[in-house]
Protein backbone atom coordinates (compact mmCIF):
# COMPACT_ATOMS: atom_id res chain seq x y z
CA UNK A 1 0.00 0.00 0.00
CA UNK A 2 1.37 3.40 -0.98
CA UNK A 3 1.94 6.33 1.37
CA UNK A 4 -0.77 8.23 -0.51
CA UNK A 5 -3.32 5.46 0.04
CA UNK A 6 -2.39 5.12 3.70
CA UNK A 7 -2.84 8.86 4.20
CA UNK A 8 -6.20 8.93 2.40
CA UNK A 9 -7.48 5.94 4.39
CA UNK A 10 -6.42 7.63 7.64
CA UNK A 11 -8.04 10.93 6.63
CA UNK A 12 -11.32 9.30 5.59
CA UNK A 13 -11.41 7.03 8.64
CA UNK A 14 -10.87 10.01 10.95
CA UNK A 15 -13.60 11.99 9.19
CA UNK A 16 -15.93 8.97 9.40
CA UNK A 17 -15.38 8.73 13.17
CA UNK A 18 -15.82 12.46 13.72
CA UNK A 19 -19.07 12.67 11.79
CA UNK A 20 -20.25 9.45 13.41
CA UNK A 21 -19.69 10.94 16.85
CA UNK A 22 -21.44 14.20 15.94
CA UNK A 23 -24.45 12.43 14.43
CA UNK A 24 -24.91 9.71 17.03
CA UNK A 25 -24.42 12.17 19.90
CA UNK A 26 -27.05 14.47 18.41
CA UNK A 27 -29.57 11.68 17.86
CA UNK A 28 -29.09 10.30 21.39
CA UNK A 29 -29.65 13.72 22.97
CA UNK A 30 -32.69 14.64 20.89
CA UNK A 31 -35.45 12.79 22.82
CA UNK A 32 -34.48 14.11 26.26
CA UNK A 33 -33.87 17.69 25.11
CA UNK A 34 -37.08 17.72 23.10
CA UNK A 35 -39.06 16.50 26.12
CA UNK A 36 -37.57 19.36 28.18
CA UNK A 37 -37.99 21.92 25.36
CA UNK A 38 -34.22 22.47 25.36
CA UNK A 39 -33.29 21.57 21.78
CA UNK A 40 -31.32 24.80 21.49
CA UNK A 41 -28.81 23.35 23.98
CA UNK A 42 -27.53 21.17 21.15
CA UNK A 43 -25.94 24.25 19.61
CA UNK A 44 -23.34 24.69 22.37
CA UNK A 45 -22.73 20.95 22.59
CA UNK A 46 -22.39 20.19 18.88
CA UNK A 47 -20.97 23.34 17.29
CA UNK A 48 -17.31 23.13 18.45
CA UNK A 49 -16.71 19.68 16.97
CA UNK A 50 -18.94 20.41 13.99
CA UNK A 51 -16.98 23.51 13.06
CA UNK A 52 -13.63 21.75 13.50
CA UNK A 53 -14.74 18.74 11.45
CA UNK A 54 -16.16 20.86 8.67
CA UNK A 55 -12.95 22.89 8.58
CA UNK A 56 -10.90 19.69 8.34
CA UNK A 57 -12.86 18.86 5.18
CA UNK A 58 -11.17 21.79 3.40
CA UNK A 59 -8.27 19.39 2.93
CA UNK A 60 -10.40 17.69 0.31
CA UNK A 61 -10.07 20.73 -1.94
CA UNK A 62 -6.29 20.36 -1.63
CA UNK A 63 -6.56 16.61 -2.34
CA UNK A 64 -8.50 17.30 -5.53
CA UNK A 65 -6.20 20.14 -6.63
CA UNK A 66 -3.10 17.95 -6.15
CA UNK A 67 -4.67 15.04 -7.99
CA UNK A 68 -4.69 12.74 -4.95
CA UNK A 69 -8.33 11.95 -5.73
CA UNK A 70 -10.33 11.99 -8.97
CA UNK A 71 -12.85 14.59 -7.78
CA UNK A 72 -13.07 17.99 -9.45
CA UNK A 73 -11.37 20.70 -7.38
CA UNK A 74 -14.02 23.24 -8.42
CA UNK A 75 -17.00 21.09 -7.47
CA UNK A 76 -15.32 20.04 -4.22
CA UNK A 77 -14.57 23.68 -3.33
CA UNK A 78 -18.18 24.63 -4.02
CA UNK A 79 -19.52 21.88 -1.76
CA UNK A 80 -17.03 22.09 1.10
CA UNK A 81 -16.54 25.85 0.92
CA UNK A 82 -20.28 26.49 1.00
CA UNK A 83 -20.76 24.43 4.15
CA UNK A 84 -17.82 26.15 5.85
CA UNK A 85 -19.26 29.55 5.06
CA UNK A 86 -22.55 28.50 6.66
CA UNK A 87 -20.72 27.24 9.75
CA UNK A 88 -18.32 30.15 10.29
CA UNK A 89 -20.22 33.15 8.93
CA UNK A 90 -23.73 32.15 10.04
CA UNK A 91 -23.82 29.50 12.77
CA UNK A 92 -20.83 30.81 14.73
CA UNK A 93 -21.47 34.51 14.11
CA UNK A 94 -25.21 34.52 14.87
CA UNK A 95 -25.92 32.09 17.73
CA UNK A 96 -29.07 34.05 18.60
CA UNK A 97 -30.91 32.79 15.52
CA UNK A 98 -30.62 29.28 16.99
CA UNK A 99 -30.46 29.76 20.76
CA UNK A 100 -32.84 32.73 21.14
CA UNK A 101 -36.33 32.54 22.63
CA UNK A 102 -38.38 33.93 19.76
CA UNK A 103 -40.43 32.05 17.17
CA UNK A 104 -37.71 32.52 14.56
CA UNK A 105 -35.26 30.70 16.83
CA UNK A 106 -37.49 27.64 16.72
CA UNK A 107 -36.97 27.64 12.99
CA UNK A 108 -33.28 28.26 13.64
CA UNK A 109 -33.03 25.14 15.79
CA UNK A 110 -34.86 23.11 13.14
CA UNK A 111 -32.53 24.38 10.40
CA UNK A 112 -29.46 23.76 12.57
CA UNK A 113 -30.58 20.18 13.24
CA UNK A 114 -31.37 19.75 9.55
CA UNK A 115 -27.78 20.69 8.70
CA UNK A 116 -26.21 18.54 11.40
CA UNK A 117 -28.22 15.41 10.62
CA UNK A 118 -28.27 15.72 6.83
CA UNK A 119 -24.55 16.51 6.70
CA UNK A 120 -23.77 13.82 9.28
CA UNK A 121 -25.67 11.00 7.58
CA UNK A 122 -24.26 11.97 4.18
CA UNK A 123 -20.69 12.14 5.42
CA UNK A 124 -20.84 8.88 7.38
CA UNK A 125 -21.91 7.11 4.19
CA UNK A 126 -19.42 8.98 1.99
CA UNK A 127 -16.37 8.51 4.18
CA UNK A 128 -17.28 4.90 4.93
CA UNK A 129 -17.51 4.32 1.19
CA UNK A 130 -14.06 5.81 0.60
CA UNK A 131 -12.45 3.81 3.43
CA UNK A 132 -13.83 0.58 1.96
CA UNK A 133 -12.81 1.54 -1.58
CA UNK A 134 -9.27 2.58 -0.64
CA UNK A 135 -8.75 -0.43 1.63
CA UNK A 136 -10.02 -3.17 -0.69
CA UNK A 137 -10.10 -1.60 -4.15
CA UNK A 138 -13.86 -2.01 -4.34
CA UNK A 139 -17.02 -1.46 -2.31
CA UNK A 140 -19.94 -3.79 -1.53
CA UNK A 141 -22.99 -3.42 -3.76
CA UNK A 142 -25.17 -2.37 -0.81
CA UNK A 143 -22.76 0.44 0.09
CA UNK A 144 -22.72 1.75 -3.49
CA UNK A 145 -26.51 1.73 -3.57
CA UNK A 146 -26.63 3.51 -0.23
CA UNK A 147 -24.15 6.19 -1.28
CA UNK A 148 -25.83 6.91 -4.61
CA UNK A 149 -29.39 6.89 -3.27
CA UNK A 150 -29.18 8.41 0.22
CA UNK A 151 -28.35 11.88 -1.16
CA UNK A 152 -31.75 12.01 -2.92
CA UNK A 153 -33.52 13.10 0.32
CA UNK A 154 -30.47 14.19 2.34
CA UNK A 155 -29.14 16.79 -0.09
CA UNK A 156 -32.39 18.83 -0.34
CA UNK A 157 -32.81 18.70 3.46
CA UNK A 158 -29.28 19.97 3.98
CA UNK A 159 -29.56 22.61 1.26
CA UNK A 160 -32.86 24.02 2.52
CA UNK A 161 -31.57 24.01 6.11
CA UNK A 162 -28.44 25.92 5.08
CA UNK A 163 -30.49 28.46 3.11
CA UNK A 164 -32.91 28.77 6.04
CA UNK A 165 -30.08 29.70 8.42
CA UNK A 166 -28.67 32.24 5.96
CA UNK A 167 -32.15 33.79 5.63
CA UNK A 168 -32.57 34.01 9.41
CA UNK A 169 -29.12 35.60 9.76
CA UNK A 170 -30.10 38.14 7.11
CA UNK A 171 -33.45 39.01 8.67
CA UNK A 172 -32.96 38.31 12.40
CA UNK A 173 -29.20 38.54 13.00
CA UNK A 174 -27.96 41.06 15.57
CA UNK A 175 -25.79 43.94 14.37
CA UNK A 176 -25.78 43.04 10.70
CA UNK A 177 -24.22 45.90 8.73
CA UNK A 178 -25.03 46.77 5.13
CA UNK A 179 -21.92 45.05 3.78
CA UNK A 180 -22.69 41.85 5.66
CA UNK A 181 -26.32 41.99 4.56
CA UNK A 182 -25.11 42.17 0.99
CA UNK A 183 -22.85 39.17 1.58
CA UNK A 184 -25.69 37.14 3.13
CA UNK A 185 -28.09 38.10 0.35
CA UNK A 186 -25.53 37.11 -2.27
CA UNK A 187 -24.98 33.82 -0.45
CA UNK A 188 -28.72 33.18 -0.34
CA UNK A 189 -29.09 33.90 -4.06
CA UNK A 190 -26.14 31.62 -4.83
CA UNK A 191 -28.21 28.63 -3.72
CA UNK A 192 -30.49 29.12 -6.74
CA UNK A 193 -27.89 28.12 -9.36
CA UNK A 194 -25.48 26.16 -7.14
CA UNK A 195 -28.09 23.85 -5.59
CA UNK A 196 -29.53 22.50 -8.86
CA UNK A 197 -26.03 22.35 -10.42
CA UNK A 198 -24.63 20.14 -7.64
CA UNK A 199 -27.78 18.02 -7.42
CA UNK A 200 -27.74 17.45 -11.19
CA UNK A 201 -24.05 16.55 -10.97
CA UNK A 202 -24.79 13.94 -8.31
CA UNK A 203 -27.74 12.57 -10.29
CA UNK A 204 -25.43 12.15 -13.27
CA UNK A 205 -22.95 10.20 -11.15
CA UNK A 206 -25.81 8.11 -9.77
CA UNK A 207 -27.00 7.14 -13.27
CA UNK A 208 -23.49 6.00 -14.24
CA UNK A 209 -23.05 3.90 -11.11
CA UNK A 210 -26.51 2.32 -11.29
CA UNK A 211 -25.90 1.50 -14.97
CA UNK A 212 -22.63 -0.21 -14.04
CA UNK A 213 -24.30 -2.15 -11.22
CA UNK A 214 -27.11 -3.19 -13.53
CA UNK A 215 -24.58 -4.46 -16.06
CA UNK A 216 -22.73 -6.50 -13.43
CA UNK A 217 -25.99 -8.01 -12.17
CA UNK A 218 -26.95 -9.09 -15.66
Coordinates of C-alpha atoms in Angstrom, one line a residue:
X1 CA 0.0 0.0 0.0
X2 CA 1.4 3.4 -1.0
X3 CA 1.9 6.3 1.4
X4 CA -0.8 8.2 -0.5
X5 CA -3.3 5.5 0.0
X6 CA -2.4 5.1 3.7
X7 CA -2.8 8.9 4.2
X8 CA -6.2 8.9 2.4
X9 CA -7.5 5.9 4.4
X10 CA -6.4 7.6 7.6
X11 CA -8.0 10.9 6.6
X12 CA -11.3 9.3 5.6
X13 CA -11.4 7.0 8.6
X14 CA -10.9 10.0 11.0
X15 CA -13.6 12.0 9.2
X16 CA -15.9 9.0 9.4
X17 CA -15.4 8.7 13.2
X18 CA -15.8 12.5 13.7
X19 CA -19.1 12.7 11.8
X20 CA -20.2 9.5 13.4
X21 CA -19.7 10.9 16.9
X22 CA -21.4 14.2 15.9
X23 CA -24.4 12.4 14.4
X24 CA -24.9 9.7 17.0
X25 CA -24.4 12.2 19.9
X26 CA -27.0 14.5 18.4
X27 CA -29.6 11.7 17.9
X28 CA -29.1 10.3 21.4
X29 CA -29.7 13.7 23.0
X30 CA -32.7 14.6 20.9
X31 CA -35.5 12.8 22.8
X32 CA -34.5 14.1 26.3
X33 CA -33.9 17.7 25.1
X34 CA -37.1 17.7 23.1
X35 CA -39.1 16.5 26.1
X36 CA -37.6 19.4 28.2
X37 CA -38.0 21.9 25.4
X38 CA -34.2 22.5 25.4
X39 CA -33.3 21.6 21.8
X40 CA -31.3 24.8 21.5
X41 CA -28.8 23.4 24.0
X42 CA -27.5 21.2 21.2
X43 CA -25.9 24.3 19.6
X44 CA -23.3 24.7 22.4
X45 CA -22.7 21.0 22.6
X46 CA -22.4 20.2 18.9
X47 CA -21.0 23.3 17.3
X48 CA -17.3 23.1 18.5
X49 CA -16.7 19.7 17.0
X50 CA -18.9 20.4 14.0
X51 CA -17.0 23.5 13.1
X52 CA -13.6 21.7 13.5
X53 CA -14.7 18.7 11.5
X54 CA -16.2 20.9 8.7
X55 CA -12.9 22.9 8.6
X56 CA -10.9 19.7 8.3
X57 CA -12.9 18.9 5.2
X58 CA -11.2 21.8 3.4
X59 CA -8.3 19.4 2.9
X60 CA -10.4 17.7 0.3
X61 CA -10.1 20.7 -1.9
X62 CA -6.3 20.4 -1.6
X63 CA -6.6 16.6 -2.3
X64 CA -8.5 17.3 -5.5
X65 CA -6.2 20.1 -6.6
X66 CA -3.1 18.0 -6.2
X67 CA -4.7 15.0 -8.0
X68 CA -4.7 12.7 -5.0
X69 CA -8.3 12.0 -5.7
X70 CA -10.3 12.0 -9.0
X71 CA -12.8 14.6 -7.8
X72 CA -13.1 18.0 -9.4
X73 CA -11.4 20.7 -7.4
X74 CA -14.0 23.2 -8.4
X75 CA -17.0 21.1 -7.5
X76 CA -15.3 20.0 -4.2
X77 CA -14.6 23.7 -3.3
X78 CA -18.2 24.6 -4.0
X79 CA -19.5 21.9 -1.8
X80 CA -17.0 22.1 1.1
X81 CA -16.5 25.8 0.9
X82 CA -20.3 26.5 1.0
X83 CA -20.8 24.4 4.1
X84 CA -17.8 26.1 5.9
X85 CA -19.3 29.6 5.1
X86 CA -22.6 28.5 6.7
X87 CA -20.7 27.2 9.7
X88 CA -18.3 30.1 10.3
X89 CA -20.2 33.2 8.9
X90 CA -23.7 32.2 10.0
X91 CA -23.8 29.5 12.8
X92 CA -20.8 30.8 14.7
X93 CA -21.5 34.5 14.1
X94 CA -25.2 34.5 14.9
X95 CA -25.9 32.1 17.7
X96 CA -29.1 34.1 18.6
X97 CA -30.9 32.8 15.5
X98 CA -30.6 29.3 17.0
X99 CA -30.5 29.8 20.8
X100 CA -32.8 32.7 21.1
X101 CA -36.3 32.5 22.6
X102 CA -38.4 33.9 19.8
X103 CA -40.4 32.1 17.2
X104 CA -37.7 32.5 14.6
X105 CA -35.3 30.7 16.8
X106 CA -37.5 27.6 16.7
X107 CA -37.0 27.6 13.0
X108 CA -33.3 28.3 13.6
X109 CA -33.0 25.1 15.8
X110 CA -34.9 23.1 13.1
X111 CA -32.5 24.4 10.4
X112 CA -29.5 23.8 12.6
X113 CA -30.6 20.2 13.2
X114 CA -31.4 19.8 9.6
X115 CA -27.8 20.7 8.7
X116 CA -26.2 18.5 11.4
X117 CA -28.2 15.4 10.6
X118 CA -28.3 15.7 6.8
X119 CA -24.5 16.5 6.7
X120 CA -23.8 13.8 9.3
X121 CA -25.7 11.0 7.6
X122 CA -24.3 12.0 4.2
X123 CA -20.7 12.1 5.4
X124 CA -20.8 8.9 7.4
X125 CA -21.9 7.1 4.2
X126 CA -19.4 9.0 2.0
X127 CA -16.4 8.5 4.2
X128 CA -17.3 4.9 4.9
X129 CA -17.5 4.3 1.2
X130 CA -14.1 5.8 0.6
X131 CA -12.5 3.8 3.4
X132 CA -13.8 0.6 2.0
X133 CA -12.8 1.5 -1.6
X134 CA -9.3 2.6 -0.6
X135 CA -8.8 -0.4 1.6
X136 CA -10.0 -3.2 -0.7
X137 CA -10.1 -1.6 -4.1
X138 CA -13.9 -2.0 -4.3
X139 CA -17.0 -1.5 -2.3
X140 CA -19.9 -3.8 -1.5
X141 CA -23.0 -3.4 -3.8
X142 CA -25.2 -2.4 -0.8
X143 CA -22.8 0.4 0.1
X144 CA -22.7 1.7 -3.5
X145 CA -26.5 1.7 -3.6
X146 CA -26.6 3.5 -0.2
X147 CA -24.2 6.2 -1.3
X148 CA -25.8 6.9 -4.6
X149 CA -29.4 6.9 -3.3
X150 CA -29.2 8.4 0.2
X151 CA -28.4 11.9 -1.2
X152 CA -31.7 12.0 -2.9
X153 CA -33.5 13.1 0.3
X154 CA -30.5 14.2 2.3
X155 CA -29.1 16.8 -0.1
X156 CA -32.4 18.8 -0.3
X157 CA -32.8 18.7 3.5
X158 CA -29.3 20.0 4.0
X159 CA -29.6 22.6 1.3
X160 CA -32.9 24.0 2.5
X161 CA -31.6 24.0 6.1
X162 CA -28.4 25.9 5.1
X163 CA -30.5 28.5 3.1
X164 CA -32.9 28.8 6.0
X165 CA -30.1 29.7 8.4
X166 CA -28.7 32.2 6.0
X167 CA -32.1 33.8 5.6
X168 CA -32.6 34.0 9.4
X169 CA -29.1 35.6 9.8
X170 CA -30.1 38.1 7.1
X171 CA -33.5 39.0 8.7
X172 CA -33.0 38.3 12.4
X173 CA -29.2 38.5 13.0
X174 CA -28.0 41.1 15.6
X175 CA -25.8 43.9 14.4
X176 CA -25.8 43.0 10.7
X177 CA -24.2 45.9 8.7
X178 CA -25.0 46.8 5.1
X179 CA -21.9 45.1 3.8
X180 CA -22.7 41.9 5.7
X181 CA -26.3 42.0 4.6
X182 CA -25.1 42.2 1.0
X183 CA -22.9 39.2 1.6
X184 CA -25.7 37.1 3.1
X185 CA -28.1 38.1 0.4
X186 CA -25.5 37.1 -2.3
X187 CA -25.0 33.8 -0.4
X188 CA -28.7 33.2 -0.3
X189 CA -29.1 33.9 -4.1
X190 CA -26.1 31.6 -4.8
X191 CA -28.2 28.6 -3.7
X192 CA -30.5 29.1 -6.7
X193 CA -27.9 28.1 -9.4
X194 CA -25.5 26.2 -7.1
X195 CA -28.1 23.9 -5.6
X196 CA -29.5 22.5 -8.9
X197 CA -26.0 22.3 -10.4
X198 CA -24.6 20.1 -7.6
X199 CA -27.8 18.0 -7.4
X200 CA -27.7 17.5 -11.2
X201 CA -24.1 16.5 -11.0
X202 CA -24.8 13.9 -8.3
X203 CA -27.7 12.6 -10.3
X204 CA -25.4 12.2 -13.3
X205 CA -23.0 10.2 -11.1
X206 CA -25.8 8.1 -9.8
X207 CA -27.0 7.1 -13.3
X208 CA -23.5 6.0 -14.2
X209 CA -23.0 3.9 -11.1
X210 CA -26.5 2.3 -11.3
X211 CA -25.9 1.5 -15.0
X212 CA -22.6 -0.2 -14.0
X213 CA -24.3 -2.1 -11.2
X214 CA -27.1 -3.2 -13.5
X215 CA -24.6 -4.5 -16.1
X216 CA -22.7 -6.5 -13.4
X217 CA -26.0 -8.0 -12.2
X218 CA -26.9 -9.1 -15.7

